[in-house]
Amino acid sequence: MINRHLLPNEIDLLVDGDVGFGVAPLRAHVRQCPECQAKVDEARVIVDALEELPHFAPSSIFADRVMQQVHVFEPWHVAARNSVQKLVPRSVPARIAAGVMGIAATTVFAIASLWIGLRIDLLTVVSGSAIQRGREIVASALEGLVGAAFGPAALAVVRGMGTIGLLVATVILAVTATGAVMGVRRLATASSRRAGGL
Amino acid sequence: MPPSLDLQNLPDADVVALAQEGREVAYRELIRRYERPVFSLVFRMVRDRATAEDLAQETFIKVLNNIEKYVPEFKFSSWLFKIANNLAIDHLRRRHVQTVSMDGAPDATSASQIEATSFELASHGESALEELEAKELGSAIERAIAALRPEYRSCIMLRHVEGRSYEEIAATLDLPLGTVKTYIHRARHELRKALEDAR
């Protein structure tokens, strides 16, 4: 039992209808104390008046006015789902038929994918051997060229060095050929100038 | 999913989830549920029907245009009331500044300076709208509410008209729980005094 008048926050607890552990002694005090009972009653009058206040209604076109300025946002996954749902038939037999057709289409697609996969494997093997054969032809042509340009001894050295030797020999050959072509061009230019000067 | 009839029985979180999926009926359902509470809160804050309608409209537009940002951990209605209250408080602050300038420049010291820098609104007869407002907000308790500080007003409205808990009000208004309790206690005290004086 509380032997003093209630504090304002304690009166609030009672007015708010709190049911906590500490509220029982407050209630007991109020039952014994007319002064505190009067304060609680006064506070309740205000709360009751507030709780009876009505809600006001906005104008009847309020919702339409709001919706005119709201952008209804549909996420892509919902749009996609809705599109799919539109394709699904409504009647049960049509749904079953669509299901069977879907399964058939999936099976055909799977078989076709498998077949293409196997063919790709074959294609890889064929193209691999073609590339190997082409490389052999190029190497043999280059060897022939090196042999013709630098003689059998140089060819034996290049063969001994392997692919790198062949590449080096090809570069030397290309540089030599370019030099020779440029030299011949210069000679031709010089002789034509001389002829023009005469 | 067709009818709005189903939506009426769904909790707010589910209706919001449908709105987030782009269903216009869900948007409309949210407006239907909260147009009156939001409008009432704002109307009691600003005490002008047309302004309250504009602010309530702005509240819904803001919320619904950002519906995809809503997180279910927070009550939808609390989010709505928070925006409505902020808009109303901002409006009252702006109006307060305008009222001060209507009464004369803040640095005016003499009566002649005040007169020179103030202006008067043209007087006009009471319109039908004003009559309606006077009827709606004319009771003693409404006038007593109008005399409260805006912070007290929103707390007391949320507590007793909307039936929100102290914790919800604290979350809605971004105030500490103790402050909310103090505001509500003081608001009740001021209302009691105002009603006693009115008798």
Tab-separated table of C-alpha atoms in Angstrom:
chain	number	residue	atom	x	y	z
A	1	MET	CA	0.000	0.000	0.000
A	2	ILE	CA	1.341	3.431	-0.958
A	3	ASN	CA	1.066	6.017	1.794
A	4	ARG	CA	1.429	9.149	-0.328
A	5	HIS	CA	-0.425	10.819	-3.164
A	6	LEU	CA	0.303	9.472	-6.616
A	7	LEU	CA	2.848	11.142	-8.878
A	8	PRO	CA	1.712	12.448	-12.297
A	9	ASN	CA	3.405	9.589	-14.156
A	10	GLU	CA	1.692	7.077	-11.857
A	11	ILE	CA	-1.667	8.641	-12.677
A	12	ASP	CA	-0.750	8.296	-16.379
A	13	LEU	CA	-0.075	4.594	-15.857
A	14	LEU	CA	-3.566	4.117	-14.461
A	15	VAL	CA	-5.209	6.235	-17.157
A	16	ASP	CA	-3.375	4.280	-19.847
A	17	GLY	CA	-4.712	1.056	-18.361
A	18	ASP	CA	-1.285	-0.415	-17.684
A	19	VAL	CA	-1.377	-3.905	-16.226
A	20	GLY	CA	2.224	-4.165	-15.077
A	21	PHE	CA	3.410	-5.553	-11.764
A	22	GLY	CA	3.730	-2.105	-10.146
A	23	VAL	CA	0.209	-0.967	-11.007
A	24	ALA	CA	-1.686	-3.023	-8.398
A	25	PRO	CA	-0.437	-0.964	-5.401
A	26	LEU	CA	-1.335	2.239	-7.300
A	27	ARG	CA	-4.872	0.956	-7.831
A	28	ALA	CA	-5.121	-0.023	-4.194
A	29	HIS	CA	-4.056	3.477	-3.159
A	30	VAL	CA	-6.573	5.149	-5.471
A	31	ARG	CA	-9.365	3.078	-3.956
A	32	GLN	CA	-8.441	4.468	-0.527
A	33	CYS	CA	-7.596	8.078	-1.559
A	34	PRO	CA	-10.457	10.309	-2.838
A	35	GLU	CA	-7.980	13.027	-3.900
A	36	CYS	CA	-5.997	10.693	-6.169
A	37	GLN	CA	-9.228	9.092	-7.386
A	38	ALA	CA	-10.441	12.562	-8.442
A	39	LYS	CA	-7.190	13.207	-10.335
A	40	VAL	CA	-7.446	9.884	-12.156
A	41	ASP	CA	-11.089	10.598	-13.034
A	42	GLU	CA	-10.214	14.059	-14.372
A	43	ALA	CA	-7.450	12.604	-16.542
A	44	ARG	CA	-9.812	9.897	-17.791
A	45	VAL	CA	-12.369	12.483	-18.890
A	46	ILE	CA	-9.752	14.042	-21.182
A	47	VAL	CA	-8.623	10.687	-22.537
A	48	ASP	CA	-12.218	9.604	-23.179
A	49	ALA	CA	-12.935	12.875	-25.003
A	50	LEU	CA	-9.824	12.381	-27.147
A	51	GLU	CA	-10.684	8.781	-27.932
A	52	GLU	CA	-14.134	9.797	-29.081
A	53	LEU	CA	-12.771	12.267	-31.620
A	54	PRO	CA	-13.887	11.286	-35.114
A	55	HIS	CA	-11.774	10.700	-38.188
A	56	PHE	CA	-12.324	13.317	-40.868
A	57	ALA	CA	-12.814	12.289	-44.484
A	58	PRO	CA	-10.923	13.945	-47.318
A	59	SER	CA	-12.747	14.761	-50.555
A	60	SER	CA	-14.244	11.882	-52.529
A	61	ILE	CA	-11.687	12.272	-55.332
A	62	PHE	CA	-8.737	12.034	-52.947
A	63	ALA	CA	-7.661	8.526	-54.001
A	64	ASP	CA	-7.901	9.365	-57.714
A	65	ARG	CA	-5.868	12.525	-57.243
A	66	VAL	CA	-3.189	10.548	-55.435
A	67	MET	CA	-3.137	7.771	-58.025
A	68	GLN	CA	-2.726	10.313	-60.838
A	69	GLN	CA	0.687	11.124	-59.413
A	70	VAL	CA	1.760	7.653	-58.362
A	71	HIS	CA	3.854	5.579	-60.720
A	72	VAL	CA	2.808	1.974	-60.265
A	73	PHE	CA	6.109	0.145	-60.363
A	74	GLU	CA	6.162	-3.421	-61.688
A	75	PRO	CA	9.528	-5.176	-61.152
A	76	TRP	CA	10.913	-7.128	-64.138
A	77	HIS	CA	10.575	-10.526	-62.466
A	78	VAL	CA	6.893	-9.866	-61.761
A	79	ALA	CA	6.352	-8.686	-65.341
A	80	ALA	CA	8.070	-11.862	-66.609
A	81	ARG	CA	5.992	-14.064	-64.294
A	82	ASN	CA	2.808	-12.319	-65.385
A	83	SER	CA	3.716	-12.802	-69.040
A	84	VAL	CA	4.264	-16.512	-68.455
A	85	GLN	CA	1.022	-16.745	-66.507
A	86	LYS	CA	-0.809	-15.153	-69.422
A	87	LEU	CA	0.436	-17.994	-71.651
A	88	VAL	CA	-0.851	-20.689	-69.300
A	89	PRO	CA	-4.342	-21.830	-70.381
A	90	ARG	CA	-7.186	-21.592	-67.883
A	91	SER	CA	-9.037	-24.882	-68.499
A	92	VAL	CA	-7.622	-28.119	-67.091
A	93	PRO	CA	-7.589	-30.117	-70.386
A	94	ALA	CA	-5.831	-27.255	-72.153
A	95	ARG	CA	-3.302	-27.112	-69.310
A	96	ILE	CA	-2.648	-30.862	-69.603
A	97	ALA	CA	-2.237	-30.545	-73.392
A	98	ALA	CA	0.123	-27.592	-72.916
A	99	GLY	CA	2.072	-29.605	-70.326
A	100	VAL	CA	2.446	-32.591	-72.675
A	101	MET	CA	3.546	-30.293	-75.498
A	102	GLY	CA	5.992	-28.585	-73.163
A	103	ILE	CA	7.516	-31.920	-72.119
A	104	ALA	CA	7.749	-33.018	-75.774
A	105	ALA	CA	9.399	-29.753	-76.771
A	106	THR	CA	11.849	-30.030	-73.865
A	107	THR	CA	12.739	-33.605	-74.849
A	108	VAL	CA	13.306	-32.642	-78.509
A	109	PHE	CA	15.409	-29.695	-77.394
A	110	ALA	CA	17.488	-31.889	-75.072
A	111	ILE	CA	18.119	-34.507	-77.815
A	112	ALA	CA	19.011	-31.796	-80.323
A	113	SER	CA	21.435	-30.227	-77.829
A	114	LEU	CA	23.039	-33.630	-77.196
A	115	TRP	CA	23.397	-34.305	-80.926
A	116	ILE	CA	24.935	-30.872	-81.532
A	117	GLY	CA	27.271	-31.515	-78.602
A	118	LEU	CA	28.459	-34.793	-80.110
A	119	ARG	CA	28.919	-33.162	-83.525
A	120	ILE	CA	30.932	-30.356	-81.980
A	121	ASP	CA	33.238	-32.968	-80.497
A	122	LEU	CA	33.718	-34.554	-83.942
A	123	LEU	CA	34.254	-31.129	-85.473
A	124	THR	CA	36.932	-30.396	-82.892
A	125	VAL	CA	38.809	-33.603	-83.779
A	126	VAL	CA	38.566	-32.937	-87.548
A	127	SER	CA	39.620	-29.290	-87.235
A	128	GLY	CA	42.511	-30.289	-84.919
A	129	SER	CA	43.924	-32.749	-87.462
A	130	ALA	CA	43.425	-30.199	-90.300
A	131	ILE	CA	45.384	-27.592	-88.343
A	132	GLN	CA	48.173	-30.144	-87.703
A	133	ARG	CA	48.315	-31.053	-91.402
A	134	GLY	CA	48.408	-27.355	-92.431
A	135	ARG	CA	51.256	-26.695	-90.014
A	136	GLU	CA	53.225	-29.611	-91.493
A	137	ILE	CA	52.701	-28.275	-95.039
A	138	VAL	CA	53.846	-24.751	-94.056
A	139	ALA	CA	56.896	-26.124	-92.223
A	140	SER	CA	57.882	-28.308	-95.193
A	141	ALA	CA	57.464	-25.347	-97.612
A	142	LEU	CA	59.597	-23.123	-95.382
A	143	GLU	CA	62.253	-25.851	-95.124
A	144	GLY	CA	62.291	-26.130	-98.896
A	145	LEU	CA	62.705	-22.389	-99.185
A	146	VAL	CA	65.508	-22.254	-96.593
A	147	GLY	CA	67.242	-25.208	-98.278
A	148	ALA	CA	67.018	-23.508	-101.688
A	149	ALA	CA	68.238	-20.136	-100.347
A	150	PHE	CA	70.989	-21.121	-97.894
A	151	GLY	CA	71.909	-24.663	-99.027
A	152	PRO	CA	71.628	-28.139	-97.420
A	153	ALA	CA	74.160	-27.331	-94.635
A	154	ALA	CA	72.066	-24.399	-93.387
A	155	LEU	CA	68.968	-26.577	-93.619
A	156	ALA	CA	70.626	-29.222	-91.430
A	157	VAL	CA	71.435	-26.525	-88.785
A	158	VAL	CA	67.881	-25.171	-88.911
A	159	ARG	CA	66.448	-28.680	-88.509
A	160	GLY	CA	68.724	-29.212	-85.538
A	161	MET	CA	67.347	-26.061	-83.844
A	162	GLY	CA	63.736	-27.127	-84.429
A	163	THR	CA	60.866	-24.646	-84.716
A	164	ILE	CA	62.880	-21.690	-83.368
A	165	GLY	CA	65.592	-22.290	-85.973
A	166	LEU	CA	62.987	-22.443	-88.682
A	167	LEU	CA	61.466	-19.159	-87.489
A	168	VAL	CA	64.900	-17.448	-87.324
A	169	ALA	CA	65.770	-18.735	-90.803
A	170	THR	CA	62.400	-17.522	-92.126
A	171	VAL	CA	62.956	-14.050	-90.636
A	172	ILE	CA	66.492	-13.875	-92.120
A	173	LEU	CA	65.099	-15.022	-95.448
A	174	ALA	CA	62.319	-12.428	-95.317
A	175	VAL	CA	64.783	-9.636	-94.406
A	176	THR	CA	67.160	-10.764	-97.193
A	177	ALA	CA	64.306	-10.930	-99.717
A	178	THR	CA	63.035	-7.486	-98.684
A	179	GLY	CA	66.561	-6.064	-98.929
A	180	ALA	CA	67.020	-7.626	-102.330
A	181	VAL	CA	63.689	-6.266	-103.591
A	182	MET	CA	64.488	-2.768	-102.295
A	183	GLY	CA	67.966	-2.911	-103.827
A	184	VAL	CA	66.603	-3.964	-107.199
A	185	ARG	CA	64.012	-1.119	-106.967
A	186	ARG	CA	66.710	1.433	-106.232
A	187	LEU	CA	68.807	0.189	-109.131
A	188	ALA	CA	65.763	0.414	-111.392
A	189	THR	CA	64.987	3.948	-110.187
A	190	ALA	CA	68.579	5.098	-110.610
A	191	SER	CA	68.858	3.650	-114.143
A	192	SER	CA	65.551	5.252	-115.205
A	193	ARG	CA	66.759	8.653	-113.844
A	194	ARG	CA	69.969	8.259	-115.722
A	195	ALA	CA	68.013	7.395	-118.878
A	196	GLY	CA	65.783	10.470	-118.290
A	197	GLY	CA	68.879	12.693	-117.862
A	198	LEU	CA	70.185	11.635	-121.212
B	1	MET	CA	-5.297	-12.024	-58.535
B	2	PRO	CA	-8.416	-10.085	-59.201
B	3	PRO	CA	-10.661	-8.612	-56.583
B	4	SER	CA	-10.079	-5.883	-54.062
B	5	LEU	CA	-12.499	-7.823	-51.830
B	6	ASP	CA	-9.691	-10.203	-50.882
B	7	LEU	CA	-7.353	-7.367	-50.069
B	8	GLN	CA	-9.646	-5.990	-47.388
B	9	ASN	CA	-8.901	-8.934	-45.109
B	10	LEU	CA	-5.167	-8.958	-45.646
B	11	PRO	CA	-2.745	-7.403	-43.148
B	12	ASP	CA	-0.917	-4.242	-44.217
B	13	ALA	CA	2.351	-6.086	-44.850
B	14	ASP	CA	0.684	-8.386	-47.404
B	15	VAL	CA	-1.060	-5.506	-49.172
B	16	VAL	CA	2.257	-3.642	-49.323
B	17	ALA	CA	3.922	-6.776	-50.766
B	18	LEU	CA	1.282	-6.830	-53.508
B	19	ALA	CA	1.825	-3.117	-54.162
B	20	GLN	CA	5.537	-3.861	-54.472
B	21	GLU	CA	4.609	-6.328	-57.218
B	22	GLY	CA	3.003	-3.462	-59.102
B	23	ARG	CA	-0.660	-4.185	-58.385
B	24	GLU	CA	-2.659	-0.981	-58.565
B	25	VAL	CA	-5.524	-2.424	-56.485
B	26	ALA	CA	-3.105	-2.802	-53.597
B	27	TYR	CA	-2.098	0.865	-53.882
B	28	ARG	CA	-5.750	1.851	-53.779
B	29	GLU	CA	-6.400	-0.416	-50.811
B	30	LEU	CA	-3.618	1.276	-48.850
B	31	ILE	CA	-5.125	4.677	-49.644
B	32	ARG	CA	-8.586	3.462	-48.642
B	33	ARG	CA	-7.285	2.179	-45.298
B	34	TYR	CA	-5.329	5.255	-44.313
B	35	GLU	CA	-6.802	8.286	-46.088
B	36	ARG	CA	-8.985	9.184	-43.103
B	37	PRO	CA	-6.419	8.671	-40.313
B	38	VAL	CA	-3.720	10.537	-42.246
B	39	PHE	CA	-6.047	13.333	-43.303
B	40	SER	CA	-7.405	13.677	-39.737
B	41	LEU	CA	-3.924	13.893	-38.247
B	42	VAL	CA	-2.821	16.514	-40.760
B	43	PHE	CA	-6.106	18.446	-40.563
B	44	ARG	CA	-5.839	18.690	-36.779
B	45	MET	CA	-2.248	19.823	-37.165
B	46	VAL	CA	-2.752	22.547	-39.787
B	47	ARG	CA	-6.480	23.301	-39.224
B	48	ASP	CA	-7.144	24.096	-42.855
B	49	ARG	CA	-9.037	21.607	-44.996
B	50	ALA	CA	-7.487	22.444	-48.370
B	51	THR	CA	-3.944	22.488	-46.990
B	52	ALA	CA	-4.566	19.269	-45.064
B	53	GLU	CA	-5.818	17.593	-48.214
B	54	ASP	CA	-2.742	18.729	-50.160
B	55	LEU	CA	-0.392	17.542	-47.422
B	56	ALA	CA	-2.192	14.211	-47.027
B	57	GLN	CA	-2.026	13.771	-50.787
B	58	GLU	CA	1.699	14.567	-50.781
B	59	THR	CA	2.173	12.010	-47.995
B	60	PHE	CA	0.584	9.214	-50.000
B	61	ILE	CA	2.395	10.186	-53.196
B	62	LYS	CA	5.748	10.096	-51.385
B	63	VAL	CA	5.050	6.791	-49.710
B	64	LEU	CA	3.525	5.010	-52.690
B	65	ASN	CA	6.188	6.204	-55.120
B	66	ASN	CA	8.793	4.705	-52.764
B	67	ILE	CA	6.864	1.576	-51.868
B	68	GLU	CA	9.705	-0.681	-53.074
B	69	LYS	CA	11.921	0.806	-50.333
B	70	TYR	CA	9.536	-0.214	-47.550
B	71	VAL	CA	10.986	-2.733	-45.095
B	72	PRO	CA	8.488	-4.924	-43.227
B	73	GLU	CA	10.373	-4.552	-39.916
B	74	PHE	CA	8.738	-1.131	-39.599
B	75	LYS	CA	4.938	-0.783	-39.471
B	76	PHE	CA	3.581	0.621	-42.734
B	77	SER	CA	1.192	2.935	-40.892
B	78	SER	CA	4.060	4.272	-38.762
B	79	TRP	CA	5.970	5.130	-41.940
B	80	LEU	CA	2.907	6.872	-43.332
B	81	PHE	CA	2.245	8.852	-40.130
B	82	LYS	CA	5.909	9.787	-39.883
B	83	ILE	CA	5.857	11.375	-43.351
B	84	ALA	CA	2.479	13.026	-42.736
B	85	ASN	CA	3.668	14.482	-39.447
B	86	ASN	CA	6.936	15.739	-40.952
B	87	LEU	CA	5.080	17.438	-43.810
B	88	ALA	CA	2.616	19.036	-41.391
B	89	ILE	CA	5.385	20.265	-39.073
B	90	ASP	CA	7.341	21.667	-42.061
B	91	HIS	CA	4.200	23.437	-43.256
B	92	LEU	CA	3.568	24.917	-39.797
B	93	ARG	CA	7.164	26.156	-39.627
B	94	ARG	CA	6.869	27.799	-43.049
B	95	ARG	CA	3.523	29.319	-42.118
B	96	HIS	CA	5.008	30.584	-38.864
B	97	VAL	CA	7.725	32.408	-40.828
B	98	GLN	CA	5.075	33.882	-43.135
B	99	THR	CA	2.944	34.930	-40.160
B	100	VAL	CA	5.893	36.731	-38.609
B	101	SER	CA	6.570	38.626	-41.824
B	102	MET	CA	2.878	39.539	-42.123
B	103	ASP	CA	3.072	41.057	-38.641
B	104	GLY	CA	6.009	43.198	-39.675
B	105	ALA	CA	9.736	42.754	-40.225
B	106	PRO	CA	11.501	40.919	-37.382
B	107	ASP	CA	13.916	43.821	-36.864
B	108	ALA	CA	11.152	46.451	-36.717
B	109	THR	CA	11.326	48.153	-33.324
B	110	SER	CA	8.914	51.077	-33.431
B	111	ALA	CA	5.184	51.050	-34.183
B	112	SER	CA	5.715	52.983	-37.395
B	113	GLN	CA	8.332	50.492	-38.598
B	114	ILE	CA	6.017	47.574	-37.829
B	115	GLU	CA	3.185	49.305	-39.686
B	116	ALA	CA	5.434	50.065	-42.651
B	117	THR	CA	6.665	46.487	-42.985
B	118	SER	CA	3.384	44.665	-42.319
B	119	PHE	CA	0.490	43.987	-44.617
B	120	GLU	CA	-3.091	42.893	-44.155
B	121	LEU	CA	-5.003	40.218	-45.888
B	122	ALA	CA	-8.130	41.361	-47.633
B	123	SER	CA	-11.142	40.610	-45.496
B	124	HIS	CA	-13.672	38.264	-46.982
B	125	GLY	CA	-16.843	36.523	-45.976
B	126	GLU	CA	-16.773	33.045	-44.448
B	127	SER	CA	-16.830	30.476	-47.241
B	128	ALA	CA	-18.736	27.201	-47.099
B	129	LEU	CA	-15.436	25.420	-46.566
B	130	GLU	CA	-14.572	27.633	-43.606
B	131	GLU	CA	-18.014	27.035	-42.149
B	132	LEU	CA	-17.431	23.312	-42.453
B	133	GLU	CA	-14.039	23.652	-40.792
B	134	ALA	CA	-15.525	25.696	-37.977
B	135	LYS	CA	-18.110	22.989	-37.445
B	136	GLU	CA	-15.545	20.189	-37.595
B	137	LEU	CA	-12.901	21.792	-35.389
B	138	GLY	CA	-15.132	24.030	-33.327
B	139	SER	CA	-15.711	21.859	-30.256
B	140	ALA	CA	-13.961	22.743	-27.004
B	141	ILE	CA	-11.644	19.756	-27.168
B	142	GLU	CA	-10.663	20.515	-30.779
B	143	ARG	CA	-9.898	24.121	-29.864
B	144	ALA	CA	-7.877	22.943	-26.892
B	145	ILE	CA	-5.916	20.579	-29.158
B	146	ALA	CA	-5.271	23.443	-31.570
B	147	ALA	CA	-3.692	25.443	-28.756
B	148	LEU	CA	-1.121	22.703	-28.046
B	149	ARG	CA	2.420	22.793	-29.399
B	150	PRO	CA	2.581	20.847	-32.695
B	151	GLU	CA	4.853	18.192	-31.125
B	152	TYR	CA	2.337	17.609	-28.322
B	153	ARG	CA	-0.493	17.615	-30.825
B	154	SER	CA	0.938	14.853	-33.003
B	155	CYS	CA	1.821	12.738	-29.949
B	156	ILE	CA	-1.630	13.076	-28.403
B	157	MET	CA	-3.346	12.374	-31.746
B	158	LEU	CA	-1.305	9.267	-32.388
B	159	ARG	CA	-1.863	8.048	-28.833
B	160	HIS	CA	-5.576	8.645	-28.407
B	161	VAL	CA	-7.090	8.992	-31.870
B	162	GLU	CA	-4.953	6.360	-33.606
B	163	GLY	CA	-4.455	4.188	-30.521
B	164	ARG	CA	-0.693	3.839	-30.941
B	165	SER	CA	1.562	2.632	-28.138
B	166	TYR	CA	4.203	4.919	-26.685
B	167	GLU	CA	6.893	2.833	-28.377
B	168	GLU	CA	5.230	3.137	-31.775
B	169	ILE	CA	4.883	6.896	-31.361
B	170	ALA	CA	8.558	7.146	-30.414
B	171	ALA	CA	9.509	5.189	-33.552
B	172	THR	CA	7.116	7.160	-35.756
B	173	LEU	CA	8.229	10.582	-34.595
B	174	ASP	CA	11.904	9.706	-34.069
B	175	LEU	CA	11.707	10.740	-30.442
B	176	PRO	CA	13.057	9.066	-27.305
B	177	LEU	CA	10.416	7.092	-25.413
B	178	GLY	CA	10.790	9.320	-22.348
B	179	THR	CA	10.165	12.426	-24.444
B	180	VAL	CA	6.985	10.918	-25.870
B	181	LYS	CA	5.717	10.121	-22.361
B	182	THR	CA	6.537	13.641	-21.208
B	183	TYR	CA	4.839	15.236	-24.241
B	184	ILE	CA	1.689	13.184	-23.763
B	185	HIS	CA	1.587	13.889	-20.060
B	186	ARG	CA	1.998	17.634	-20.651
B	187	ALA	CA	-0.524	17.618	-23.477
B	188	ARG	CA	-3.134	15.958	-21.257
B	189	HIS	CA	-2.380	18.458	-18.506
B	190	GLU	CA	-2.732	21.421	-20.880
B	191	LEU	CA	-5.941	20.026	-22.350
B	192	ARG	CA	-7.385	19.586	-18.880
B	193	LYS	CA	-6.503	23.154	-17.999
B	194	ALA	CA	-7.891	24.498	-21.285
B	195	LEU	CA	-11.171	22.649	-20.819
B	196	GLU	CA	-11.475	23.830	-17.219
B	197	ASP	CA	-10.940	27.415	-18.366
B	198	ALA	CA	-13.538	26.964	-21.086
B	199	ARG	CA	-16.216	25.882	-18.584
